[in-house]
Amino acid sequence: MKNMNWLQELETYKEDFIRDLRGLIAIASIEDKASARAGAPFGEGCRKALDYMLELGRKEGFEVKDYDGYAGVISYGEGTESVGVLAHLDIVPLGDGWTKDPYGGEIEQGYLFGRGALDDKGPAMAGFYALKMLKDKGIQLDRKIMLILGCNEETGMECMKYYTQHGEIPTMGFTPDADFPVIYGEKGGLHVRLKGDVQTCITSMHAGERPNIVIGKASLCVDKWNDAYMDMFDFYLKSNGLKGSVAYDGKQAVLTMEGVSAHAAMPYNGVNAGLHLLNFVGSAMQDKFAYDTYALLHDWQGKPLNIAIEGAYMGFLTMNTGIIHIADGKADITIDIRYPNDADANLIIDNMKKSAEKRQYALDVLLEHDTKPLFVDPQSTLVSTLSEVYQEYSKDTFTPNKTIGGGTYAKKFKNFVAFGPEFPKTEIPEGLYVGGCHQKDEGVKLEDLMTSIAIYTAAVEKLGKK
């Protein structure tokens, strides 16, 4: 029997896919602990997004299961073995600077915009349409196909911890939450807290929303301010290509700077406004705590902390300062570190502590949690099969499979990798700004997303046959 050309078959589904994806993007599925309840552990927005997807599954006649609002499963076929497609429905906060409706799903010059369009609602819907096309065409498989949808990938993956304790574990599979071709390795992840009492002219600072986002805009309040600092502030902004402002009354001043948000796995793509504020206060106002904090944390490779490491497969360790809280003489800073699989997490923490002690730094270095790296044999059947399907549909035989710094659901299961949906070297039309994951005006090329549906359909069809 001749293999189905899923890209051709997809043409009749395009309008329905766009409609369903827009409906999902319209849901503000940001984790909200204030509205959490039984059946909605991550708040009403995430619950609503899960209900939306499960209802689509029911309408198409799929088997549907709800795991108490932590996750849901839409499955096709039967078998003692199974293939999983792991996607998430939660999104990060919007941040500032959007020029498109973040919940609109509008299309401009071939790009569809909205929070989650790329990370990870677009890919989740692509996975659903892969199951739908297989079912519509009556494709019989030896393994069950399971679309597993989680609800707090962005804030700790507790959804998958719950699911692995209560749900069926697939034999193999992938998560559509990264890049093409195949991502066979993911760096480990450390969340490190710097906490303690401080002596500083900063009376308050609350910058950053999540450890996995570069702080794009930040403010702090200082005392002992005078007009002489204004010229220094203006000079600092100009010399670093930044925007900012000062509002002050007497000796109290609120300083604001604008940087560039980015994913913590690629902090070099962002500009950390929180650290720049600390650098200014430390240098201009001779504040030791602010100066030391910037000196230790400003380098995305962690060289001042003696943790700069380059892995054989995964490249450099990366570091992002994601949250800075200062109030009432106490400071609490959260750092996101992504480390290669041949690094020692204990040594990283030890070196951070020694570097802080050497500088007589005010805060204690505390390990909050450690997510171990993922590494799947790049010659395995899983990786080889996915790679072949990608090359067939993309015609890209040049780009190698790789490892990444981002952490995906693949780490929560054995024999899982990340697989798409971002294609290498996608060209953006001149004059059109398209944000990436966690950035303003997040968008995805619609043609690429449609191609990814075809790739996912062909991939689960091949993996589903023994």
Short mmCIF file of C-alpha atoms in Angstrom, two decimals:
data_model
loop_
_atom_site.label_atom_id
_atom_site.label_comp_id
_atom_site.label_asym_id
_atom_site.label_seq_id
_atom_site.Cartn_x
_atom_site.Cartn_y
_atom_site.Cartn_z
CA MET A 1 0.00 0.00 0.00
CA LYS A 2 1.34 3.40 -0.98
CA ASN A 3 2.07 5.79 1.88
CA MET A 4 -0.40 8.62 2.36
CA ASN A 5 0.85 12.11 1.48
CA TRP A 6 -0.40 13.85 4.58
CA LEU A 7 0.53 17.32 3.38
CA GLN A 8 -1.84 16.96 0.42
CA GLU A 9 -4.58 15.52 2.63
CA LEU A 10 -4.20 18.46 5.00
CA GLU A 11 -5.53 21.06 2.55
CA THR A 12 -9.15 20.19 3.34
CA TYR A 13 -8.51 20.66 7.08
CA LYS A 14 -6.79 24.05 7.01
CA GLU A 15 -9.74 26.34 7.76
CA ASP A 16 -11.05 24.09 10.53
CA PHE A 17 -7.58 23.94 12.06
CA ILE A 18 -7.25 27.74 12.10
CA ARG A 19 -10.71 28.10 13.64
CA ASP A 20 -10.01 25.58 16.40
CA LEU A 21 -6.58 27.04 17.14
CA ARG A 22 -8.00 30.55 17.42
CA GLY A 23 -10.55 29.26 19.90
CA LEU A 24 -7.77 27.80 22.03
CA ILE A 25 -5.58 30.92 21.82
CA ALA A 26 -8.55 33.00 22.98
CA ILE A 27 -8.37 31.29 26.39
CA ALA A 28 -6.10 33.05 28.91
CA SER A 29 -4.64 29.83 30.31
CA ILE A 30 -2.03 31.40 32.60
CA GLU A 31 -1.62 29.58 35.90
CA ASP A 32 -3.71 31.35 38.52
CA LYS A 33 -3.42 29.99 42.04
CA ALA A 34 -6.12 32.38 43.24
CA SER A 35 -8.75 30.50 41.21
CA ALA A 36 -7.36 27.02 41.84
CA ARG A 37 -9.79 24.40 43.13
CA ALA A 38 -10.46 20.68 43.00
CA GLY A 39 -10.46 19.74 39.31
CA ALA A 40 -8.68 22.96 38.43
CA PRO A 41 -5.35 22.83 40.31
CA PHE A 42 -3.80 25.55 38.14
CA GLY A 43 -6.78 27.89 37.99
CA GLU A 44 -9.81 28.47 35.83
CA GLY A 45 -7.94 29.51 32.67
CA CYS A 46 -6.01 26.25 32.44
CA ARG A 47 -9.17 24.30 33.27
CA LYS A 48 -11.04 26.06 30.47
CA ALA A 49 -8.28 25.29 27.93
CA LEU A 50 -8.29 21.61 28.92
CA ASP A 51 -12.08 21.45 28.66
CA TYR A 52 -11.88 23.03 25.21
CA MET A 53 -9.50 20.36 23.91
CA LEU A 54 -11.28 17.44 25.54
CA GLU A 55 -14.57 18.58 24.05
CA LEU A 56 -12.99 18.68 20.59
CA GLY A 57 -11.88 15.10 21.20
CA ARG A 58 -15.36 13.99 22.26
CA LYS A 59 -16.97 15.58 19.20
CA GLU A 60 -14.59 13.60 16.96
CA GLY A 61 -15.38 10.33 18.72
CA PHE A 62 -12.02 9.84 20.44
CA GLU A 63 -11.57 8.24 23.83
CA VAL A 64 -11.09 11.08 26.31
CA LYS A 65 -9.84 11.06 29.90
CA ASP A 66 -9.51 13.91 32.40
CA TYR A 67 -6.90 13.49 35.13
CA ASP A 68 -8.42 15.83 37.70
CA GLY A 69 -7.50 18.95 35.76
CA TYR A 70 -3.79 18.23 35.87
CA ALA A 71 -3.79 16.73 32.39
CA GLY A 72 -6.04 15.16 29.81
CA VAL A 73 -5.67 12.45 27.19
CA ILE A 74 -7.23 12.12 23.75
CA SER A 75 -6.44 8.71 22.29
CA TYR A 76 -6.89 6.84 19.02
CA GLY A 77 -6.72 3.10 18.46
CA GLU A 78 -5.81 0.25 20.76
CA GLY A 79 -2.80 -1.79 21.76
CA THR A 80 -0.71 -2.91 24.71
CA GLU A 81 1.98 -0.53 23.49
CA SER A 82 1.44 3.15 22.79
CA VAL A 83 2.91 6.26 21.20
CA GLY A 84 2.57 9.52 23.10
CA VAL A 85 2.41 13.09 21.85
CA LEU A 86 2.96 15.40 24.83
CA ALA A 87 1.85 19.03 24.60
CA HIS A 88 0.89 21.74 27.07
CA LEU A 89 -2.00 24.17 27.18
CA ASP A 90 -0.73 26.70 29.72
CA ILE A 91 1.01 29.89 28.64
CA VAL A 92 3.41 32.38 30.22
CA PRO A 93 2.18 35.87 31.21
CA LEU A 94 1.83 38.31 28.33
CA GLY A 95 4.50 40.82 29.29
CA ASP A 96 4.65 44.28 27.72
CA GLY A 97 4.84 45.71 24.23
CA TRP A 98 2.34 43.67 22.21
CA THR A 99 1.16 45.21 18.94
CA LYS A 100 -1.15 42.26 18.14
CA ASP A 101 -4.07 40.95 20.18
CA PRO A 102 -2.38 38.26 22.31
CA TYR A 103 -5.63 36.29 22.39
CA GLY A 104 -6.75 37.02 18.85
CA GLY A 105 -4.98 34.53 16.60
CA GLU A 106 -4.86 37.11 13.84
CA ILE A 107 -2.98 36.34 10.63
CA GLU A 108 -0.64 38.82 8.96
CA GLN A 109 1.65 38.09 6.01
CA GLY A 110 1.29 34.36 6.54
CA TYR A 111 2.00 34.43 10.29
CA LEU A 112 -0.51 33.61 13.02
CA PHE A 113 -0.06 35.63 16.22
CA GLY A 114 -1.05 35.05 19.83
CA ARG A 115 0.33 33.90 23.14
CA GLY A 116 0.77 30.17 22.76
CA ALA A 117 0.67 30.17 18.96
CA LEU A 118 4.16 28.66 19.06
CA ASP A 119 4.47 27.59 22.70
CA ASP A 120 2.53 25.34 22.83
CA LYS A 121 -1.10 25.70 21.72
CA GLY A 122 -0.32 25.65 17.99
CA PRO A 123 1.68 22.41 18.31
CA ALA A 124 -0.93 20.90 20.65
CA MET A 125 -3.62 21.52 18.04
CA ALA A 126 -1.29 20.11 15.39
CA GLY A 127 -1.07 16.92 17.44
CA PHE A 128 -4.85 16.77 17.68
CA TYR A 129 -5.26 17.14 13.93
CA ALA A 130 -2.72 14.37 13.40
CA LEU A 131 -5.00 12.04 15.35
CA LYS A 132 -8.05 13.39 13.53
CA MET A 133 -6.61 12.72 10.08
CA LEU A 134 -5.54 9.19 11.03
CA LYS A 135 -9.03 8.47 12.30
CA ASP A 136 -10.79 10.10 9.35
CA LYS A 137 -8.74 8.03 6.90
CA GLY A 138 -9.29 4.84 8.85
CA ILE A 139 -5.59 4.15 9.38
CA GLN A 140 -5.18 0.99 11.47
CA LEU A 141 -2.20 0.86 13.83
CA ASP A 142 -0.62 -1.69 16.15
CA ARG A 143 -0.01 0.82 18.94
CA LYS A 144 -2.43 3.21 20.57
CA ILE A 145 -1.77 6.91 19.91
CA MET A 146 -2.17 9.19 22.95
CA LEU A 147 -2.28 12.99 22.82
CA ILE A 148 -1.43 13.96 26.40
CA LEU A 149 -2.21 17.57 27.33
CA GLY A 150 -0.72 19.10 30.46
CA CYS A 151 -1.63 22.33 32.23
CA ASN A 152 1.45 23.71 33.99
CA GLU A 153 4.52 23.02 31.88
CA GLU A 154 5.63 26.62 32.27
CA THR A 155 5.49 26.65 36.07
CA GLY A 156 6.97 23.38 37.28
CA MET A 157 5.42 20.46 35.34
CA GLU A 158 3.47 19.26 38.36
CA CYS A 159 0.85 18.22 35.84
CA MET A 160 3.14 15.52 34.45
CA LYS A 161 4.22 14.43 37.92
CA TYR A 162 0.56 13.81 38.72
CA TYR A 163 -0.10 12.15 35.39
CA THR A 164 2.82 9.72 35.68
CA GLN A 165 1.40 8.63 39.04
CA HIS A 166 -2.16 8.12 37.76
CA GLY A 167 -2.15 7.73 33.98
CA GLU A 168 -0.96 5.31 31.32
CA ILE A 169 2.70 5.74 30.40
CA PRO A 170 3.36 5.60 26.63
CA THR A 171 5.97 3.20 25.30
CA MET A 172 7.65 5.96 23.31
CA GLY A 173 6.90 9.32 21.78
CA PHE A 174 7.72 12.99 21.44
CA THR A 175 6.72 16.45 22.53
CA PRO A 176 6.04 19.13 19.86
CA ASP A 177 7.55 21.91 21.95
CA ALA A 178 10.96 22.74 20.49
CA ASP A 179 12.69 22.66 17.09
CA PHE A 180 13.03 20.40 14.09
CA PRO A 181 14.72 18.04 13.39
CA VAL A 182 14.88 15.79 16.47
CA ILE A 183 15.95 17.10 19.89
CA TYR A 184 17.53 14.02 21.47
CA GLY A 185 19.00 15.84 24.47
CA GLU A 186 17.96 18.58 26.87
CA LYS A 187 20.09 20.31 29.46
CA GLY A 188 19.48 19.80 33.12
CA GLY A 189 17.78 22.60 35.02
CA LEU A 190 18.64 24.16 38.36
CA HIS A 191 16.59 26.74 40.22
CA VAL A 192 18.84 28.50 42.72
CA ARG A 193 17.67 31.03 45.30
CA LEU A 194 19.82 33.77 46.79
CA LYS A 195 18.23 34.80 50.09
CA GLY A 196 19.08 36.80 53.18
CA ASP A 197 19.24 40.14 54.94
CA VAL A 198 20.81 43.04 53.07
CA GLN A 199 22.02 46.57 53.68
CA THR A 200 21.14 48.59 50.60
CA CYS A 201 19.72 51.94 49.52
CA ILE A 202 17.09 49.97 47.58
CA THR A 203 13.93 50.14 49.67
CA SER A 204 11.92 47.87 47.36
CA MET A 205 12.28 45.97 44.10
CA HIS A 206 9.92 43.45 42.57
CA ALA A 207 11.17 42.48 39.12
CA GLY A 208 10.47 39.44 37.00
CA GLU A 209 7.53 37.06 36.77
CA ARG A 210 9.08 33.65 36.14
CA PRO A 211 12.58 32.18 36.50
CA ASN A 212 12.43 31.01 32.87
CA ILE A 213 11.98 34.52 31.43
CA VAL A 214 14.66 37.20 31.07
CA ILE A 215 13.42 40.28 32.94
CA GLY A 216 12.22 42.61 30.19
CA LYS A 217 11.16 45.54 32.35
CA ALA A 218 12.02 46.38 35.95
CA SER A 219 11.60 49.07 38.58
CA LEU A 220 13.04 49.71 42.00
CA CYS A 221 12.75 52.35 44.70
CA VAL A 222 15.78 53.99 46.33
CA ASP A 223 16.30 56.53 49.05
CA LYS A 224 19.07 59.14 49.31
CA TRP A 225 18.34 60.24 45.73
CA ASN A 226 19.44 63.65 44.48
CA ASP A 227 19.48 65.53 41.18
CA ALA A 228 23.12 64.70 40.55
CA TYR A 229 22.18 61.10 39.87
CA MET A 230 19.93 62.11 36.96
CA ASP A 231 22.82 62.84 34.62
CA MET A 232 24.42 59.52 35.55
CA PHE A 233 21.15 57.71 34.89
CA ASP A 234 20.71 59.32 31.47
CA PHE A 235 24.32 58.50 30.60
CA TYR A 236 23.87 54.87 31.67
CA LEU A 237 20.78 54.49 29.49
CA LYS A 238 22.48 56.01 26.45
CA SER A 239 25.71 54.06 26.84
CA ASN A 240 23.81 50.76 27.09
CA GLY A 241 21.14 51.52 24.46
CA LEU A 242 18.32 51.29 27.00
CA LYS A 243 15.12 53.16 27.74
CA GLY A 244 14.16 54.19 31.25
CA SER A 245 12.68 56.82 33.52
CA VAL A 246 12.91 58.28 37.02
CA ALA A 247 10.04 59.52 39.14
CA TYR A 248 11.06 61.10 42.45
CA ASP A 249 9.73 63.17 45.30
CA GLY A 250 12.30 64.53 47.68
CA LYS A 251 14.87 61.83 48.46
CA GLN A 252 12.78 58.86 47.28
CA ALA A 253 12.97 57.82 43.63
CA VAL A 254 11.47 55.05 41.47
CA LEU A 255 13.84 53.97 38.69
CA THR A 256 12.54 52.03 35.69
CA MET A 257 14.42 50.39 32.84
CA GLU A 258 13.26 48.49 29.78
CA GLY A 259 15.26 45.52 28.50
CA VAL A 260 14.30 42.63 26.22
CA SER A 261 12.43 39.52 27.37
CA ALA A 262 13.61 36.11 26.16
CA HIS A 263 13.46 32.45 27.10
CA ALA A 264 15.85 31.53 29.90
CA ALA A 265 17.33 28.77 27.75
CA MET A 266 18.70 31.52 25.49
CA PRO A 267 19.37 34.44 27.83
CA TYR A 268 21.81 35.91 25.33
CA ASN A 269 18.78 36.83 23.20
CA GLY A 270 17.47 39.09 25.97
CA VAL A 271 18.54 42.15 27.95
CA ASN A 272 17.96 41.80 31.69
CA ALA A 273 16.46 45.07 32.90
CA GLY A 274 16.62 43.99 36.55
CA LEU A 275 20.36 43.40 36.49
CA HIS A 276 20.96 46.67 34.64
CA LEU A 277 19.09 48.56 37.38
CA LEU A 278 21.26 46.90 40.02
CA ASN A 279 24.37 47.76 38.04
CA PHE A 280 23.40 51.42 37.92
CA VAL A 281 22.54 51.63 41.61
CA GLY A 282 25.68 49.74 42.56
CA SER A 283 27.97 51.89 40.44
CA ALA A 284 26.40 55.33 40.64
CA MET A 285 25.18 55.19 44.24
CA GLN A 286 28.06 53.02 45.48
CA ASP A 287 25.71 50.38 46.86
CA LYS A 288 27.79 47.26 47.63
CA PHE A 289 24.90 44.79 47.59
CA ALA A 290 23.62 45.98 44.22
CA TYR A 291 27.14 46.08 42.78
CA ASP A 292 28.01 42.59 44.04
CA THR A 293 24.75 41.13 42.74
CA TYR A 294 25.36 42.46 39.26
CA ALA A 295 29.01 41.45 39.32
CA LEU A 296 28.13 37.84 40.20
CA LEU A 297 25.08 37.40 37.96
CA HIS A 298 25.50 39.52 34.84
CA ASP A 299 27.27 36.89 32.71
CA TRP A 300 24.91 34.38 31.05
CA GLN A 301 27.65 31.71 31.13
CA GLY A 302 28.24 32.17 34.85
CA LYS A 303 31.94 32.92 34.59
CA PRO A 304 32.05 35.17 37.72
CA LEU A 305 30.54 32.24 39.66
CA ASN A 306 33.11 29.79 38.25
CA ILE A 307 30.40 27.63 36.68
CA ALA A 308 31.16 28.19 32.99
CA ILE A 309 31.01 24.73 31.36
CA GLU A 310 30.87 23.59 27.73
CA GLY A 311 29.40 20.12 27.23
CA ALA A 312 30.44 17.73 24.47
CA TYR A 313 26.88 17.39 23.11
CA MET A 314 24.94 20.24 24.67
CA GLY A 315 27.26 23.23 24.52
CA PHE A 316 27.47 25.95 27.16
CA LEU A 317 25.79 26.15 30.52
CA THR A 318 23.41 29.13 30.56
CA MET A 319 22.20 31.25 33.47
CA ASN A 320 19.26 33.65 33.83
CA THR A 321 18.30 35.86 36.76
CA GLY A 322 14.51 35.66 36.49
CA ILE A 323 13.09 37.11 39.72
CA ILE A 324 14.44 39.81 42.05
CA HIS A 325 12.53 40.73 45.22
CA ILE A 326 13.85 43.24 47.76
CA ALA A 327 11.79 44.60 50.64
CA ASP A 328 12.18 45.41 54.35
CA GLY A 329 15.90 44.74 54.33
CA LYS A 330 15.55 41.27 52.83
CA ALA A 331 16.35 40.01 49.33
CA ASP A 332 15.21 36.93 47.41
CA ILE A 333 16.62 36.28 43.93
CA THR A 334 15.75 33.29 41.72
CA ILE A 335 18.22 32.04 39.11
CA ASP A 336 17.49 29.58 36.29
CA ILE A 337 20.53 27.52 35.21
CA ARG A 338 20.60 25.07 32.27
CA TYR A 339 23.56 22.68 32.41
CA PRO A 340 24.90 20.06 29.96
CA ASN A 341 24.61 16.33 30.66
CA ASP A 342 28.34 15.95 31.33
CA ALA A 343 28.31 18.59 34.10
CA ASP A 344 28.08 17.95 37.84
CA ALA A 345 25.14 19.79 39.45
CA ASN A 346 26.64 19.48 42.93
CA LEU A 347 29.87 21.07 41.73
CA ILE A 348 27.92 23.94 40.18
CA ILE A 349 26.26 24.74 43.51
CA ASP A 350 29.53 24.37 45.42
CA ASN A 351 31.29 26.78 43.07
CA MET A 352 28.47 29.31 43.38
CA LYS A 353 28.73 29.19 47.16
CA LYS A 354 32.52 29.58 47.10
CA SER A 355 32.31 32.51 44.67
CA ALA A 356 29.73 34.25 46.87
CA GLU A 357 31.82 33.67 50.00
CA LYS A 358 34.96 34.98 48.31
CA ARG A 359 33.16 38.24 47.55
CA GLN A 360 31.63 38.29 51.05
CA TYR A 361 28.23 38.42 49.41
CA ALA A 362 25.27 39.11 51.68
CA LEU A 363 22.94 36.35 50.44
CA ASP A 364 22.97 32.60 50.97
CA VAL A 365 23.04 30.28 47.95
CA LEU A 366 20.21 27.72 48.16
CA LEU A 367 19.33 24.94 45.71
CA GLU A 368 15.56 24.92 45.15
CA HIS A 369 15.37 22.02 42.70
CA ASP A 370 17.33 20.08 40.11
CA THR A 371 15.84 18.60 36.94
CA LYS A 372 18.22 16.04 35.47
CA PRO A 373 19.28 16.23 31.80
CA LEU A 374 17.63 14.16 29.06
CA PHE A 375 19.73 12.18 26.63
CA VAL A 376 18.39 9.61 24.12
CA ASP A 377 20.74 7.65 21.86
CA PRO A 378 20.84 9.65 18.59
CA GLN A 379 21.07 6.32 16.70
CA SER A 380 17.92 4.86 18.31
CA THR A 381 14.88 3.69 16.33
CA LEU A 382 12.82 6.55 17.76
CA VAL A 383 15.24 9.27 16.69
CA SER A 384 15.94 7.65 13.31
CA THR A 385 12.25 7.27 12.47
CA LEU A 386 11.38 10.85 13.36
CA SER A 387 14.40 12.14 11.48
CA GLU A 388 13.41 10.25 8.32
CA VAL A 389 9.86 11.62 8.42
CA TYR A 390 11.13 15.16 8.92
CA GLN A 391 13.47 14.90 5.95
CA GLU A 392 10.75 13.43 3.74
CA TYR A 393 8.30 16.29 4.35
CA SER A 394 10.70 19.20 4.79
CA LYS A 395 13.20 18.17 2.07
CA ASP A 396 15.85 19.33 4.56
CA THR A 397 18.61 16.72 4.63
CA PHE A 398 21.27 19.11 5.86
CA THR A 399 20.20 20.17 9.37
CA PRO A 400 21.45 17.72 12.01
CA ASN A 401 19.53 16.47 15.02
CA LYS A 402 20.62 18.31 18.14
CA THR A 403 20.34 19.09 21.84
CA ILE A 404 18.81 22.19 23.47
CA GLY A 405 18.84 24.18 26.67
CA GLY A 406 15.07 24.28 27.04
CA GLY A 407 13.29 21.80 29.27
CA THR A 408 10.27 19.97 27.83
CA TYR A 409 7.89 17.24 28.89
CA ALA A 410 10.23 14.71 27.26
CA LYS A 411 12.23 14.68 30.50
CA LYS A 412 9.26 13.19 32.34
CA PHE A 413 9.11 9.96 30.29
CA LYS A 414 11.52 7.30 29.11
CA ASN A 415 12.23 7.01 25.38
CA PHE A 416 10.86 10.46 24.56
CA VAL A 417 12.35 13.34 22.60
CA ALA A 418 11.30 16.82 21.52
CA PHE A 419 10.30 17.17 17.86
CA GLY A 420 9.40 20.52 16.24
CA PRO A 421 7.47 22.60 15.46
CA GLU A 422 10.04 25.32 14.67
CA PHE A 423 11.88 24.87 11.39
CA PRO A 424 15.47 26.00 10.89
CA LYS A 425 16.08 29.17 8.93
CA THR A 426 12.50 30.35 8.57
CA GLU A 427 12.54 33.73 6.81
CA ILE A 428 10.41 36.53 8.22
CA PRO A 429 9.04 39.15 5.79
CA GLU A 430 10.85 42.47 5.90
CA GLY A 431 9.18 44.92 8.25
CA LEU A 432 7.20 42.26 10.14
CA TYR A 433 8.13 41.58 13.76
CA VAL A 434 7.44 38.02 14.91
CA GLY A 435 8.17 37.22 18.55
CA GLY A 436 9.39 33.84 19.68
CA CYS A 437 8.49 31.80 22.73
CA HIS A 438 7.79 33.98 25.79
CA GLN A 439 8.21 37.18 23.76
CA LYS A 440 5.79 39.92 22.76
CA ASP A 441 3.89 39.35 19.48
CA GLU A 442 4.57 35.60 19.66
CA GLY A 443 3.83 34.13 16.26
CA VAL A 444 4.26 31.14 13.99
CA LYS A 445 4.46 30.82 10.24
CA LEU A 446 1.17 29.19 9.27
CA GLU A 447 2.72 27.23 6.40
CA ASP A 448 5.30 25.77 8.78
CA LEU A 449 2.64 24.84 11.30
CA MET A 450 0.60 23.06 8.63
CA THR A 451 3.69 21.17 7.48
CA SER A 452 4.30 20.13 11.09
CA ILE A 453 0.82 18.58 11.20
CA ALA A 454 1.72 16.43 8.21
CA ILE A 455 5.04 15.48 9.83
CA TYR A 456 3.36 14.54 13.11
CA THR A 457 0.71 12.51 11.33
CA ALA A 458 3.29 10.56 9.35
CA ALA A 459 5.47 10.15 12.44
CA VAL A 460 2.80 8.65 14.69
CA GLU A 461 1.62 6.47 11.80
CA LYS A 462 5.12 4.97 11.44
CA LEU A 463 5.74 4.69 15.16
CA GLY A 464 2.30 3.18 15.60
CA LYS A 465 3.13 0.20 13.41
CA LYS A 466 5.32 -2.67 14.64
#
